[in-house]
Amino acid sequence: VQALGGAQLTPASLALVLPEFPVEKRTVAIGIWGAVGGLAAAVGPSAGGVLVDWLNWRALFFINVPFCIFTLIVGGKILHESKDLNAKKNVDLIGTALGFPGVALVTLAITQSSDWGWGDNRTLGALIIGFILLALFVQRCNTVVDPLLDLSLLKMPFVVAANLSGLFFSIGFLGMWLLNTQWLQAVWNYSPAMSGLAIAPGPIAAAIAAAPMGRLAVQWGHARVLLLGALCLSFGTAMFSYTISTTPNYVSGLLPWMILTGFGVGCSMS
């Protein structure tokens, strides 16, 4: 249910942002919009650790409720509706019925493989059925007039490059935050709140870098800013592996690379 809500929020929020800015400022606006999403993903472990220690694990889910209520009230007053009155395309419900469970089954198999085992019939069954559904989804997108996913976009090199870079960025970014949080608690014996505060400099660096790097991208070029962000993120994560020891060494082993990777995230998301 949360995933369905998130799937609606992301494209709808961008559609609300774009009409509010002139064309020459939209790149900066998109950069800030994307950076806020990355910042939120990074702040989650920090704020979550504090909530677990101060209240309990249920607070991690309950905290969404007041944010949603606030958004509904304030958003209804200050946001302007964005829609295309001339739109004639319809949502391909058959494609949705194929793609959604296909992704869900492959994800289920990967997630449960540590418990079930890769050779288990449940894992293999979920993978096989999931890939069959995804293959049918691709075939559907190739034949229907209004496909759910326009595969012709993949013929554009910059679209392929952007999605591949986004994929590998997300793997490194999300893996880094998750593993750092687990390391602080399981190896350094930090409390959830302490581990959350320990990684907070990363999100702070990302927030500080996002807006100016988005503006710089307009002048300097998006590829160069993305390259800078990728290099900072890659070098920072490599240094985590090289400098962090089983004995707590926060100032030398974690803090500087947390700031560097945070700066890289701010550049890359913009």
PDB file of C-alpha atoms in Angstrom:
ATOM      1  CA  VAL A   1       0.000   0.000   0.000  1.00  0.00           C
ATOM      2  CA  GLN A   2       2.837   2.383   0.841  1.00  0.00           C
ATOM      3  CA  ALA A   3       4.535   1.549  -2.454  1.00  0.00           C
ATOM      4  CA  LEU A   4       1.370   2.387  -4.388  1.00  0.00           C
ATOM      5  CA  GLY A   5       1.237   5.739  -2.638  1.00  0.00           C
ATOM      6  CA  GLY A   6       4.886   6.417  -3.326  1.00  0.00           C
ATOM      7  CA  ALA A   7       4.435   5.541  -6.995  1.00  0.00           C
ATOM      8  CA  GLN A   8       1.771   8.244  -7.230  1.00  0.00           C
ATOM      9  CA  LEU A   9       3.709  10.843  -5.260  1.00  0.00           C
ATOM     10  CA  THR A  10       6.901  10.871  -7.309  1.00  0.00           C
ATOM     11  CA  PRO A  11       5.577  11.701 -10.817  1.00  0.00           C
ATOM     12  CA  ALA A  12       2.762  13.863  -9.465  1.00  0.00           C
ATOM     13  CA  SER A  13       5.123  15.987  -7.381  1.00  0.00           C
ATOM     14  CA  LEU A  14       7.389  16.632 -10.376  1.00  0.00           C
ATOM     15  CA  ALA A  15       4.358  17.547 -12.478  1.00  0.00           C
ATOM     16  CA  LEU A  16       3.402  20.117  -9.836  1.00  0.00           C
ATOM     17  CA  VAL A  17       6.924  21.574  -9.791  1.00  0.00           C
ATOM     18  CA  LEU A  18       7.592  22.115 -13.501  1.00  0.00           C
ATOM     19  CA  PRO A  19       4.723  24.498 -14.426  1.00  0.00           C
ATOM     20  CA  GLU A  20       5.665  26.801 -11.538  1.00  0.00           C
ATOM     21  CA  PHE A  21       9.037  27.692 -13.082  1.00  0.00           C
ATOM     22  CA  PRO A  22      10.058  29.267 -16.394  1.00  0.00           C
ATOM     23  CA  VAL A  23      11.932  26.982 -18.781  1.00  0.00           C
ATOM     24  CA  GLU A  24      15.348  28.476 -18.007  1.00  0.00           C
ATOM     25  CA  LYS A  25      14.948  27.686 -14.295  1.00  0.00           C
ATOM     26  CA  ARG A  26      13.455  24.221 -14.538  1.00  0.00           C
ATOM     27  CA  THR A  27      16.816  22.462 -14.446  1.00  0.00           C
ATOM     28  CA  VAL A  28      17.587  24.008 -11.066  1.00  0.00           C
ATOM     29  CA  ALA A  29      14.083  23.199  -9.842  1.00  0.00           C
ATOM     30  CA  ILE A  30      14.415  19.550 -10.920  1.00  0.00           C
ATOM     31  CA  GLY A  31      17.826  19.397  -9.261  1.00  0.00           C
ATOM     32  CA  ILE A  32      16.438  20.613  -5.953  1.00  0.00           C
ATOM     33  CA  TRP A  33      13.414  18.313  -6.295  1.00  0.00           C
ATOM     34  CA  GLY A  34      15.649  15.296  -6.870  1.00  0.00           C
ATOM     35  CA  ALA A  35      18.072  16.301  -4.146  1.00  0.00           C
ATOM     36  CA  VAL A  36      15.266  16.555  -1.606  1.00  0.00           C
ATOM     37  CA  GLY A  37      14.296  12.971  -2.442  1.00  0.00           C
ATOM     38  CA  GLY A  38      17.864  11.820  -1.950  1.00  0.00           C
ATOM     39  CA  LEU A  39      18.142  13.815   1.240  1.00  0.00           C
ATOM     40  CA  ALA A  40      14.980  12.201   2.569  1.00  0.00           C
ATOM     41  CA  ALA A  41      16.367   8.732   1.866  1.00  0.00           C
ATOM     42  CA  ALA A  42      19.546   9.662   3.722  1.00  0.00           C
ATOM     43  CA  VAL A  43      17.807  11.350   6.659  1.00  0.00           C
ATOM     44  CA  GLY A  44      15.587   8.306   7.198  1.00  0.00           C
ATOM     45  CA  PRO A  45      18.176   6.201   9.069  1.00  0.00           C
ATOM     46  CA  SER A  46      19.224   9.201  11.168  1.00  0.00           C
ATOM     47  CA  ALA A  47      15.735  10.223  12.207  1.00  0.00           C
ATOM     48  CA  GLY A  48      14.632   6.591  12.445  1.00  0.00           C
ATOM     49  CA  GLY A  49      17.349   5.727  14.926  1.00  0.00           C
ATOM     50  CA  VAL A  50      16.347   8.615  17.164  1.00  0.00           C
ATOM     51  CA  LEU A  51      12.664   7.660  16.989  1.00  0.00           C
ATOM     52  CA  VAL A  52      13.380   4.032  17.904  1.00  0.00           C
ATOM     53  CA  ASP A  53      15.373   5.059  20.972  1.00  0.00           C
ATOM     54  CA  TRP A  54      13.004   7.802  22.134  1.00  0.00           C
ATOM     55  CA  LEU A  55       9.719   5.992  21.424  1.00  0.00           C
ATOM     56  CA  ASN A  56       9.613   2.557  19.741  1.00  0.00           C
ATOM     57  CA  TRP A  57       9.730   0.941  16.307  1.00  0.00           C
ATOM     58  CA  ARG A  58       6.069   1.746  15.628  1.00  0.00           C
ATOM     59  CA  ALA A  59       6.985   5.433  15.570  1.00  0.00           C
ATOM     60  CA  LEU A  60       8.823   4.802  12.279  1.00  0.00           C
ATOM     61  CA  PHE A  61       5.497   4.131  10.593  1.00  0.00           C
ATOM     62  CA  PHE A  62       3.329   6.501  12.583  1.00  0.00           C
ATOM     63  CA  ILE A  63       5.547   9.500  11.758  1.00  0.00           C
ATOM     64  CA  ASN A  64       4.236   9.373   8.172  1.00  0.00           C
ATOM     65  CA  VAL A  65       0.711  10.203   9.335  1.00  0.00           C
ATOM     66  CA  PRO A  66       1.282  13.779  10.604  1.00  0.00           C
ATOM     67  CA  PHE A  67       3.475  14.526   7.576  1.00  0.00           C
ATOM     68  CA  CYS A  68       0.686  13.395   5.242  1.00  0.00           C
ATOM     69  CA  ILE A  69      -1.952  15.388   7.122  1.00  0.00           C
ATOM     70  CA  PHE A  70       0.256  18.490   6.989  1.00  0.00           C
ATOM     71  CA  THR A  71       0.823  17.997   3.258  1.00  0.00           C
ATOM     72  CA  LEU A  72      -2.885  17.593   2.548  1.00  0.00           C
ATOM     73  CA  ILE A  73      -3.789  20.758   4.444  1.00  0.00           C
ATOM     74  CA  VAL A  74      -0.965  23.024   3.286  1.00  0.00           C
ATOM     75  CA  GLY A  75      -0.698  21.533  -0.203  1.00  0.00           C
ATOM     76  CA  GLY A  76      -4.372  22.095  -0.827  1.00  0.00           C
ATOM     77  CA  LYS A  77      -3.873  25.792  -0.147  1.00  0.00           C
ATOM     78  CA  ILE A  78      -0.632  26.605  -1.966  1.00  0.00           C
ATOM     79  CA  LEU A  79      -0.267  24.048  -4.792  1.00  0.00           C
ATOM     80  CA  HIS A  80      -1.754  24.615  -8.230  1.00  0.00           C
ATOM     81  CA  GLU A  81      -3.285  21.700 -10.096  1.00  0.00           C
ATOM     82  CA  SER A  82      -1.290  20.402 -13.060  1.00  0.00           C
ATOM     83  CA  LYS A  83      -3.048  18.436 -15.785  1.00  0.00           C
ATOM     84  CA  ASP A  84      -3.271  18.253 -19.556  1.00  0.00           C
ATOM     85  CA  LEU A  85      -6.819  18.988 -20.651  1.00  0.00           C
ATOM     86  CA  ASN A  86      -6.034  17.696 -24.146  1.00  0.00           C
ATOM     87  CA  ALA A  87      -4.636  14.344 -23.005  1.00  0.00           C
ATOM     88  CA  LYS A  88      -6.258  11.446 -24.840  1.00  0.00           C
ATOM     89  CA  LYS A  89      -4.099   8.503 -23.793  1.00  0.00           C
ATOM     90  CA  ASN A  90      -5.437   5.869 -21.444  1.00  0.00           C
ATOM     91  CA  VAL A  91      -3.568   3.784 -18.890  1.00  0.00           C
ATOM     92  CA  ASP A  92      -2.802   0.293 -20.185  1.00  0.00           C
ATOM     93  CA  LEU A  93      -4.399  -1.787 -17.445  1.00  0.00           C
ATOM     94  CA  ILE A  94      -3.300  -5.081 -19.014  1.00  0.00           C
ATOM     95  CA  GLY A  95       0.313  -3.910 -19.039  1.00  0.00           C
ATOM     96  CA  THR A  96      -0.051  -2.867 -15.416  1.00  0.00           C
ATOM     97  CA  ALA A  97      -1.470  -6.289 -14.523  1.00  0.00           C
ATOM     98  CA  LEU A  98       1.604  -7.919 -16.084  1.00  0.00           C
ATOM     99  CA  GLY A  99       4.361  -5.576 -14.948  1.00  0.00           C
ATOM    100  CA  PHE A 100       3.344  -4.998 -11.333  1.00  0.00           C
ATOM    101  CA  PRO A 101       3.211  -8.660 -10.177  1.00  0.00           C
ATOM    102  CA  GLY A 102       6.247  -9.439 -12.350  1.00  0.00           C
ATOM    103  CA  VAL A 103       8.420  -6.959 -10.468  1.00  0.00           C
ATOM    104  CA  ALA A 104       6.859  -7.997  -7.151  1.00  0.00           C
ATOM    105  CA  LEU A 105       7.626 -11.702  -7.665  1.00  0.00           C
ATOM    106  CA  VAL A 106      11.255 -11.108  -8.720  1.00  0.00           C
ATOM    107  CA  THR A 107      11.715  -8.825  -5.723  1.00  0.00           C
ATOM    108  CA  LEU A 108      10.135 -11.432  -3.437  1.00  0.00           C
ATOM    109  CA  ALA A 109      12.504 -14.125  -4.695  1.00  0.00           C
ATOM    110  CA  ILE A 110      15.590 -11.957  -4.199  1.00  0.00           C
ATOM    111  CA  THR A 111      14.497 -10.754  -0.759  1.00  0.00           C
ATOM    112  CA  GLN A 112      13.561 -14.215   0.533  1.00  0.00           C
ATOM    113  CA  SER A 113      16.487 -16.069  -1.042  1.00  0.00           C
ATOM    114  CA  SER A 114      18.506 -15.780   2.181  1.00  0.00           C
ATOM    115  CA  ASP A 115      15.740 -17.606   4.086  1.00  0.00           C
ATOM    116  CA  TRP A 116      14.436 -19.938   1.394  1.00  0.00           C
ATOM    117  CA  GLY A 117      17.694 -20.595  -0.472  1.00  0.00           C
ATOM    118  CA  TRP A 118      18.255 -20.036  -4.185  1.00  0.00           C
ATOM    119  CA  GLY A 119      17.497 -23.659  -4.984  1.00  0.00           C
ATOM    120  CA  ASP A 120      14.176 -23.690  -3.123  1.00  0.00           C
ATOM    121  CA  ASN A 121      11.059 -24.265  -5.212  1.00  0.00           C
ATOM    122  CA  ARG A 122       9.486 -21.092  -3.836  1.00  0.00           C
ATOM    123  CA  THR A 123      12.438 -18.945  -4.901  1.00  0.00           C
ATOM    124  CA  LEU A 124      12.699 -20.563  -8.336  1.00  0.00           C
ATOM    125  CA  GLY A 125       8.936 -20.438  -8.833  1.00  0.00           C
ATOM    126  CA  ALA A 126       8.735 -16.732  -7.982  1.00  0.00           C
ATOM    127  CA  LEU A 127      11.674 -15.948 -10.278  1.00  0.00           C
ATOM    128  CA  ILE A 128      10.349 -17.955 -13.223  1.00  0.00           C
ATOM    129  CA  ILE A 129       6.797 -16.622 -13.015  1.00  0.00           C
ATOM    130  CA  GLY A 130       8.093 -13.092 -12.420  1.00  0.00           C
ATOM    131  CA  PHE A 131      10.363 -13.163 -15.489  1.00  0.00           C
ATOM    132  CA  ILE A 132       7.590 -14.664 -17.629  1.00  0.00           C
ATOM    133  CA  LEU A 133       5.248 -11.841 -16.609  1.00  0.00           C
ATOM    134  CA  LEU A 134       7.944  -9.247 -17.298  1.00  0.00           C
ATOM    135  CA  ALA A 135       8.604 -10.756 -20.730  1.00  0.00           C
ATOM    136  CA  LEU A 136       4.868 -10.532 -21.486  1.00  0.00           C
ATOM    137  CA  PHE A 137       4.925  -6.956 -20.194  1.00  0.00           C
ATOM    138  CA  VAL A 138       7.716  -6.031 -22.632  1.00  0.00           C
ATOM    139  CA  GLN A 139       5.846  -7.697 -25.487  1.00  0.00           C
ATOM    140  CA  ARG A 140       2.713  -5.783 -24.519  1.00  0.00           C
ATOM    141  CA  CYS A 141       4.614  -2.489 -24.506  1.00  0.00           C
ATOM    142  CA  ASN A 142       5.923  -3.269 -28.003  1.00  0.00           C
ATOM    143  CA  THR A 143       2.480  -3.878 -29.468  1.00  0.00           C
ATOM    144  CA  VAL A 144      -0.068  -1.661 -27.701  1.00  0.00           C
ATOM    145  CA  VAL A 145      -0.813   1.879 -28.963  1.00  0.00           C
ATOM    146  CA  ASP A 146      -0.449   3.574 -25.558  1.00  0.00           C
ATOM    147  CA  PRO A 147       2.102   1.442 -23.674  1.00  0.00           C
ATOM    148  CA  LEU A 148       2.679   1.776 -19.970  1.00  0.00           C
ATOM    149  CA  LEU A 149       6.402   2.064 -20.729  1.00  0.00           C
ATOM    150  CA  ASP A 150       7.361   3.625 -24.059  1.00  0.00           C
ATOM    151  CA  LEU A 151      10.250   1.364 -25.101  1.00  0.00           C
ATOM    152  CA  SER A 152      11.195   3.719 -27.929  1.00  0.00           C
ATOM    153  CA  LEU A 153      12.745   5.941 -25.251  1.00  0.00           C
ATOM    154  CA  LEU A 154      15.444   3.304 -24.805  1.00  0.00           C
ATOM    155  CA  LYS A 155      16.667   4.079 -28.331  1.00  0.00           C
ATOM    156  CA  MET A 156      17.884   7.450 -27.051  1.00  0.00           C
ATOM    157  CA  PRO A 157      21.448   7.125 -25.721  1.00  0.00           C
ATOM    158  CA  PHE A 158      21.037   9.795 -23.044  1.00  0.00           C
ATOM    159  CA  VAL A 159      17.963   8.053 -21.624  1.00  0.00           C
ATOM    160  CA  VAL A 160      19.844   4.747 -21.385  1.00  0.00           C
ATOM    161  CA  ALA A 161      22.887   6.457 -19.859  1.00  0.00           C
ATOM    162  CA  ALA A 162      20.789   8.356 -17.321  1.00  0.00           C
ATOM    163  CA  ASN A 163      18.940   5.226 -16.204  1.00  0.00           C
ATOM    164  CA  LEU A 164      22.089   3.111 -15.963  1.00  0.00           C
ATOM    165  CA  SER A 165      23.872   5.783 -13.940  1.00  0.00           C
ATOM    166  CA  GLY A 166      20.797   6.132 -11.735  1.00  0.00           C
ATOM    167  CA  LEU A 167      20.724   2.360 -11.192  1.00  0.00           C
ATOM    168  CA  PHE A 168      24.365   2.082 -10.133  1.00  0.00           C
ATOM    169  CA  PHE A 169      24.171   5.281  -8.107  1.00  0.00           C
ATOM    170  CA  SER A 170      21.202   3.922  -6.170  1.00  0.00           C
ATOM    171  CA  ILE A 171      22.951   0.603  -5.525  1.00  0.00           C
ATOM    172  CA  GLY A 172      25.964   2.366  -4.009  1.00  0.00           C
ATOM    173  CA  PHE A 173      23.978   5.084  -2.253  1.00  0.00           C
ATOM    174  CA  LEU A 174      21.344   2.926  -0.572  1.00  0.00           C
ATOM    175  CA  GLY A 175      23.771   0.113   0.186  1.00  0.00           C
ATOM    176  CA  MET A 176      26.173   2.548   1.826  1.00  0.00           C
ATOM    177  CA  TRP A 177      23.559   4.050   4.162  1.00  0.00           C
ATOM    178  CA  LEU A 178      22.137   0.684   5.161  1.00  0.00           C
ATOM    179  CA  LEU A 179      25.509  -0.978   5.790  1.00  0.00           C
ATOM    180  CA  ASN A 180      26.922   1.999   7.693  1.00  0.00           C
ATOM    181  CA  THR A 181      23.930   2.023  10.014  1.00  0.00           C
ATOM    182  CA  GLN A 182      24.177  -1.734  10.571  1.00  0.00           C
ATOM    183  CA  TRP A 183      27.942  -1.497  11.164  1.00  0.00           C
ATOM    184  CA  LEU A 184      27.591   1.231  13.787  1.00  0.00           C
ATOM    185  CA  GLN A 185      25.046  -0.773  15.757  1.00  0.00           C
ATOM    186  CA  ALA A 186      26.301  -4.338  15.299  1.00  0.00           C
ATOM    187  CA  VAL A 187      30.069  -3.766  15.422  1.00  0.00           C
ATOM    188  CA  TRP A 188      30.600  -0.463  17.254  1.00  0.00           C
ATOM    189  CA  ASN A 189      27.598  -1.108  19.544  1.00  0.00           C
ATOM    190  CA  TYR A 190      26.108   2.341  18.950  1.00  0.00           C
ATOM    191  CA  SER A 191      22.496   2.796  19.994  1.00  0.00           C
ATOM    192  CA  PRO A 192      19.969   3.447  17.189  1.00  0.00           C
ATOM    193  CA  ALA A 193      19.856   7.140  18.115  1.00  0.00           C
ATOM    194  CA  MET A 194      23.643   7.433  18.288  1.00  0.00           C
ATOM    195  CA  SER A 195      24.108   5.685  14.939  1.00  0.00           C
ATOM    196  CA  GLY A 196      21.498   7.935  13.380  1.00  0.00           C
ATOM    197  CA  LEU A 197      23.245  11.061  14.626  1.00  0.00           C
ATOM    198  CA  ALA A 198      26.633   9.656  13.571  1.00  0.00           C
ATOM    199  CA  ILE A 199      25.622   9.487   9.915  1.00  0.00           C
ATOM    200  CA  ALA A 200      23.728  12.807   9.984  1.00  0.00           C
ATOM    201  CA  PRO A 201      26.685  14.809   8.545  1.00  0.00           C
ATOM    202  CA  GLY A 202      26.134  12.978   5.243  1.00  0.00           C
ATOM    203  CA  PRO A 203      22.554  14.188   4.698  1.00  0.00           C
ATOM    204  CA  ILE A 204      23.539  17.655   5.903  1.00  0.00           C
ATOM    205  CA  ALA A 205      26.336  17.806   3.308  1.00  0.00           C
ATOM    206  CA  ALA A 206      23.914  16.597   0.629  1.00  0.00           C
ATOM    207  CA  ALA A 207      21.379  19.275   1.546  1.00  0.00           C
ATOM    208  CA  ILE A 208      24.001  22.034   1.476  1.00  0.00           C
ATOM    209  CA  ALA A 209      25.421  20.918  -1.881  1.00  0.00           C
ATOM    210  CA  ALA A 210      22.190  20.187  -3.743  1.00  0.00           C
ATOM    211  CA  ALA A 211      20.944  23.669  -4.640  1.00  0.00           C
ATOM    212  CA  PRO A 212      24.271  25.307  -5.620  1.00  0.00           C
ATOM    213  CA  MET A 213      25.331  22.240  -7.611  1.00  0.00           C
ATOM    214  CA  GLY A 214      21.994  22.317  -9.425  1.00  0.00           C
ATOM    215  CA  ARG A 215      22.696  25.913 -10.443  1.00  0.00           C
ATOM    216  CA  LEU A 216      26.265  25.064 -11.377  1.00  0.00           C
ATOM    217  CA  ALA A 217      25.027  22.251 -13.611  1.00  0.00           C
ATOM    218  CA  VAL A 218      23.230  24.802 -15.789  1.00  0.00           C
ATOM    219  CA  GLN A 219      26.463  26.735 -16.346  1.00  0.00           C
ATOM    220  CA  TRP A 220      29.090  24.018 -16.140  1.00  0.00           C
ATOM    221  CA  GLY A 221      27.204  21.101 -17.656  1.00  0.00           C
ATOM    222  CA  HIS A 222      25.188  18.317 -16.078  1.00  0.00           C
ATOM    223  CA  ALA A 223      27.626  15.586 -17.067  1.00  0.00           C
ATOM    224  CA  ARG A 224      30.507  17.282 -15.264  1.00  0.00           C
ATOM    225  CA  VAL A 225      28.535  17.782 -12.076  1.00  0.00           C
ATOM    226  CA  LEU A 226      27.330  14.183 -12.207  1.00  0.00           C
ATOM    227  CA  LEU A 227      30.902  12.984 -12.768  1.00  0.00           C
ATOM    228  CA  LEU A 228      32.092  14.991  -9.759  1.00  0.00           C
ATOM    229  CA  GLY A 229      29.315  13.532  -7.614  1.00  0.00           C
ATOM    230  CA  ALA A 230      29.991   9.974  -8.780  1.00  0.00           C
ATOM    231  CA  LEU A 231      33.717  10.316  -8.076  1.00  0.00           C
ATOM    232  CA  CYS A 232      33.099  11.703  -4.582  1.00  0.00           C
ATOM    233  CA  LEU A 233      30.574   8.976  -3.783  1.00  0.00           C
ATOM    234  CA  SER A 234      32.809   6.222  -5.173  1.00  0.00           C
ATOM    235  CA  PHE A 235      35.983   7.437  -3.460  1.00  0.00           C
ATOM    236  CA  GLY A 236      34.155   7.999  -0.165  1.00  0.00           C
ATOM    237  CA  THR A 237      32.615   4.522  -0.106  1.00  0.00           C
ATOM    238  CA  ALA A 238      35.988   2.983  -0.984  1.00  0.00           C
ATOM    239  CA  MET A 239      37.601   4.853   1.912  1.00  0.00           C
ATOM    240  CA  PHE A 240      34.929   3.541   4.277  1.00  0.00           C
ATOM    241  CA  SER A 241      36.139   0.031   3.490  1.00  0.00           C
ATOM    242  CA  TYR A 242      39.790   1.052   3.863  1.00  0.00           C
ATOM    243  CA  THR A 243      39.675   3.151   7.049  1.00  0.00           C
ATOM    244  CA  ILE A 244      36.840   1.844   9.241  1.00  0.00           C
ATOM    245  CA  SER A 245      38.018  -0.668  11.828  1.00  0.00           C
ATOM    246  CA  THR A 246      36.195  -2.943  14.236  1.00  0.00           C
ATOM    247  CA  THR A 247      37.327  -0.568  16.994  1.00  0.00           C
ATOM    248  CA  PRO A 248      35.311   2.684  16.892  1.00  0.00           C
ATOM    249  CA  ASN A 249      37.263   5.395  15.033  1.00  0.00           C
ATOM    250  CA  TYR A 250      34.488   7.804  14.114  1.00  0.00           C
ATOM    251  CA  VAL A 251      36.518  10.990  13.533  1.00  0.00           C
ATOM    252  CA  SER A 252      39.129   9.400  11.257  1.00  0.00           C
ATOM    253  CA  GLY A 253      37.307   6.420   9.827  1.00  0.00           C
ATOM    254  CA  LEU A 254      33.765   7.580   9.194  1.00  0.00           C
ATOM    255  CA  LEU A 255      33.127  11.323   9.566  1.00  0.00           C
ATOM    256  CA  PRO A 256      35.238  12.715   6.670  1.00  0.00           C
ATOM    257  CA  TRP A 257      33.980  10.108   4.213  1.00  0.00           C
ATOM    258  CA  MET A 258      30.404  10.613   5.347  1.00  0.00           C
ATOM    259  CA  ILE A 259      30.731  14.304   4.466  1.00  0.00           C
ATOM    260  CA  LEU A 260      32.416  13.504   1.133  1.00  0.00           C
ATOM    261  CA  THR A 261      29.803  10.946   0.106  1.00  0.00           C
ATOM    262  CA  GLY A 262      27.066  13.349   1.195  1.00  0.00           C
ATOM    263  CA  PHE A 263      28.540  16.006  -1.093  1.00  0.00           C
ATOM    264  CA  GLY A 264      28.636  13.410  -3.882  1.00  0.00           C
ATOM    265  CA  VAL A 265      24.973  12.607  -3.315  1.00  0.00           C
ATOM    266  CA  GLY A 266      24.080  16.307  -3.498  1.00  0.00           C
ATOM    267  CA  CYS A 267      25.896  16.606  -6.841  1.00  0.00           C
ATOM    268  CA  SER A 268      24.498  13.396  -8.300  1.00  0.00           C
ATOM    269  CA  MET A 269      20.877  13.953  -7.343  1.00  0.00           C
ATOM    270  CA  SER A 270      20.949  17.449  -8.820  1.00  0.00           C
TER     271      SER A 270
END
